[in-house]
Structure formats: C-alpha cells, structure tokens
C-alpha positions as YAML, in Angstrom:
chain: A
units: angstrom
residues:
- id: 1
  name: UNK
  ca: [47.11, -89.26, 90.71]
- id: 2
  name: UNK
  ca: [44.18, -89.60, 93.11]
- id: 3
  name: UNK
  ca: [40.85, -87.29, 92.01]
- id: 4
  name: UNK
  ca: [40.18, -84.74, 94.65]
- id: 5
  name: UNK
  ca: [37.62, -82.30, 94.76]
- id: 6
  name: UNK
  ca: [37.55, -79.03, 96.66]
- id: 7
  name: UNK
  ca: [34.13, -78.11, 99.10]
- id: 8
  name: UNK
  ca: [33.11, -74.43, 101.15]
- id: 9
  name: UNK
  ca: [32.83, -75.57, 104.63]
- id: 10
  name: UNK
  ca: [30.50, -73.00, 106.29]
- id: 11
  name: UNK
  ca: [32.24, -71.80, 109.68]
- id: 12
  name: UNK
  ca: [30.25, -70.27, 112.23]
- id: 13
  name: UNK
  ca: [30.48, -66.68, 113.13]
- id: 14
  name: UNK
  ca: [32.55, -65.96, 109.75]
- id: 15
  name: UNK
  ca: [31.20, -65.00, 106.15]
- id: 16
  name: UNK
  ca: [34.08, -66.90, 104.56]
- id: 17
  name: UNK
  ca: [34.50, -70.64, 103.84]
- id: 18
  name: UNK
  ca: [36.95, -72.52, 104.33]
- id: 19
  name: UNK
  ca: [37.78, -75.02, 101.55]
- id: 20
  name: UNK
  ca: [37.94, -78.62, 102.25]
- id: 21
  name: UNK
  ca: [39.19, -81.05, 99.53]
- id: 22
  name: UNK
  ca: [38.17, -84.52, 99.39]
- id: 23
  name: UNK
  ca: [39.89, -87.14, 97.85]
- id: 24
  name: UNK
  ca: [39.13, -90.16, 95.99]
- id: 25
  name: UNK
  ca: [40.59, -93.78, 97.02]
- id: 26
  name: UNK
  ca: [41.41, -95.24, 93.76]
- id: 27
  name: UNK
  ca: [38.52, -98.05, 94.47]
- id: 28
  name: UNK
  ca: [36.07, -95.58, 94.60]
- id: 29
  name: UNK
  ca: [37.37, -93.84, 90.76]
- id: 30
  name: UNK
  ca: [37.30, -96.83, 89.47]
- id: 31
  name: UNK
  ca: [33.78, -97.34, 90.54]
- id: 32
  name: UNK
  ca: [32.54, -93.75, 89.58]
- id: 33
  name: UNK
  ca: [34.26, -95.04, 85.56]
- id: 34
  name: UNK
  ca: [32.09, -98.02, 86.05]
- id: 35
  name: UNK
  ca: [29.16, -96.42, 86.49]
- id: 36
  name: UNK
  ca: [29.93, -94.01, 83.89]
- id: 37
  name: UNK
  ca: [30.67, -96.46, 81.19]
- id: 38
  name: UNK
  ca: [27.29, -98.52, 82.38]
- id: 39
  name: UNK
  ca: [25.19, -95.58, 82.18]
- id: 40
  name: UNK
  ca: [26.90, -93.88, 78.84]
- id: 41
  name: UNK
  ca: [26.45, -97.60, 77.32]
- id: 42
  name: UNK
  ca: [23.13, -97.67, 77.87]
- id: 43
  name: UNK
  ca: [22.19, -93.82, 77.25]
- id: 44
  name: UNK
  ca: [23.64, -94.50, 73.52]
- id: 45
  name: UNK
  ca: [21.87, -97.41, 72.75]
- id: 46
  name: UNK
  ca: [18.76, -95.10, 73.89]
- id: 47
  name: UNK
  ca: [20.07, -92.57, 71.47]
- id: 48
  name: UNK
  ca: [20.48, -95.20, 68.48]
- id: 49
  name: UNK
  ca: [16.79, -95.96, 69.17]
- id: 50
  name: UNK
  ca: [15.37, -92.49, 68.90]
- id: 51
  name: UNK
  ca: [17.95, -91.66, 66.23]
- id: 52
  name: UNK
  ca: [16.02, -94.32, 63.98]
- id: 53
  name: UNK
  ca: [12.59, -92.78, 65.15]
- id: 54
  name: UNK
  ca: [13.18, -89.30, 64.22]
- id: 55
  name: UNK
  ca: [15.10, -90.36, 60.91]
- id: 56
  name: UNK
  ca: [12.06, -92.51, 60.02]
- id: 57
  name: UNK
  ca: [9.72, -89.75, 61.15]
- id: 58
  name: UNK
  ca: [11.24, -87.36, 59.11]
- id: 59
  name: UNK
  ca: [12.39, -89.09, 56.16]
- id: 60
  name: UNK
  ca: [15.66, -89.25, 56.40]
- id: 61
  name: UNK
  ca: [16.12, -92.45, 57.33]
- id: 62
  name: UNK
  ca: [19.73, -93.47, 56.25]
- id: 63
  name: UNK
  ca: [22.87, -95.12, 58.12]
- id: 64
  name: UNK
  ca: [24.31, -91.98, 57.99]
- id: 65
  name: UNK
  ca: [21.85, -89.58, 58.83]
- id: 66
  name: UNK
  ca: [20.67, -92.10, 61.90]
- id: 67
  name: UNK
  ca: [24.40, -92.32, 63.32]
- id: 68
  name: UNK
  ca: [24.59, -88.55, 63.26]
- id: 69
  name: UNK
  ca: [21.55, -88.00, 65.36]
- id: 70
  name: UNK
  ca: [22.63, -90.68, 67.64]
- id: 71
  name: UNK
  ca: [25.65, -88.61, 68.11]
- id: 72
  name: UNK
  ca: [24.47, -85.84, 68.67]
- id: 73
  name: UNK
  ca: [22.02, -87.15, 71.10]
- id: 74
  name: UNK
  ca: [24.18, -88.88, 72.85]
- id: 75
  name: UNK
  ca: [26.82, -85.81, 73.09]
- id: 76
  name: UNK
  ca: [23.86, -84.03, 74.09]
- id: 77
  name: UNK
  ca: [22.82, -86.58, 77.06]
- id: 78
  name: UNK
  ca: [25.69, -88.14, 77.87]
- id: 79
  name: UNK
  ca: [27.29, -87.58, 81.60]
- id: 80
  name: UNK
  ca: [30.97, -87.59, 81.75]
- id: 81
  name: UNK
  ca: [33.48, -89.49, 84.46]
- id: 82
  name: UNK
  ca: [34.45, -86.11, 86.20]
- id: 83
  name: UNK
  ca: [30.56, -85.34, 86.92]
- id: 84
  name: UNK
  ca: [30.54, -89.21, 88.73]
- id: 85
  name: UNK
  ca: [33.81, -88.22, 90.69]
- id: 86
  name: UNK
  ca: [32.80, -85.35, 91.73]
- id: 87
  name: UNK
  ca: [29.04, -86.47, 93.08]
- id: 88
  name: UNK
  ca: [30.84, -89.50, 95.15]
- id: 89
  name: UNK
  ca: [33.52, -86.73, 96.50]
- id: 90
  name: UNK
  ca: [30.31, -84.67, 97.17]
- id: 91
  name: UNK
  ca: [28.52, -87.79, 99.25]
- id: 92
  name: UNK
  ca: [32.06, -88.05, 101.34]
- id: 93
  name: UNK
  ca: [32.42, -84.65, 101.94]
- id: 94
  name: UNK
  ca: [28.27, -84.20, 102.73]
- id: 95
  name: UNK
  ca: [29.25, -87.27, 105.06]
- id: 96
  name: UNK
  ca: [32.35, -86.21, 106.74]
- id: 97
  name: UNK
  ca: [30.32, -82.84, 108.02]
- id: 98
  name: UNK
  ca: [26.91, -84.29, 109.10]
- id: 99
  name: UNK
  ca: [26.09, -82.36, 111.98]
...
C-alpha cells in the first residue's frame, strides 16, 4: 500500500481548505527508508560516542551503563521513516501548487 499524505489547499475567497492527498510512488518510499536508515545509522554511532563521553565523565563508565545512554540518546534523536515520507509528500505537494 502506497504512503499518502493529506495537505490544506488554501482556496480563494473561502475560509475552508480543501484537502489534497499526495501519494508516494513506491521509488520514492523506498528512497525516504534509505535515507532514514543512512541518517539513523549514523545518528547512533554519534550517540555511542557521546554515550562513552558522559559515562567516562561521570564515572560510570561500563558496557552497560554506555549502551543505555546510547539508547536513550538515540531514541531521543532519532527521526523515524514516516517523518521522511511525509517531508518528500510535502516537497510534491509544495510543488504541485507553486503559483
């Protein structure tokens, strides 16, 4: 099932939207994954490296305690598929309505 994403298109002369949903061609989901698992990839191994920092600047520098923090940084940071999908459905809708 293709992603689609529902926009307000403002309509002149009328306070109300009207909703426009764009959808997704499966080349361009598999590219917003892509980019998701790129950036995710490298926001963790970020996280790993100031996981050890603050362990070691705090003293509790153990396997454990260093995993933790990365997870919870990384939880904390880390950007999910649906937020890619929906800023490429964005660009094609902000596209499709240039005036």
């Amino acid at each position: 099932m293709a992603f689609s994403k529902t926009f307000p298109k403002t309509i002149p002369g009328s306070n109300y939207p009207q909703w426009e949903e764009i959808f997704l061609t499966e080349a361009e989901e598999k590219e917003a994954e892509e980019l998701c698992r790129k950036e995710n990839f490298e926001l963790l191994s970020e996280c790993l490296n100031e996981a050890k920092s603050l362990a070691i600047k705090h003293a509790v520098n153990s396997d454990e305690n260093r995993v933790k923090l990365a997870i919870a940084l990384f939880e904390k940071k880390a950007s999910h598929q649906v937020y890619w999908k929906e800023k490429i459905a964005k660009d094609k809708f902000d596209a499709k309505n240039k005036n």
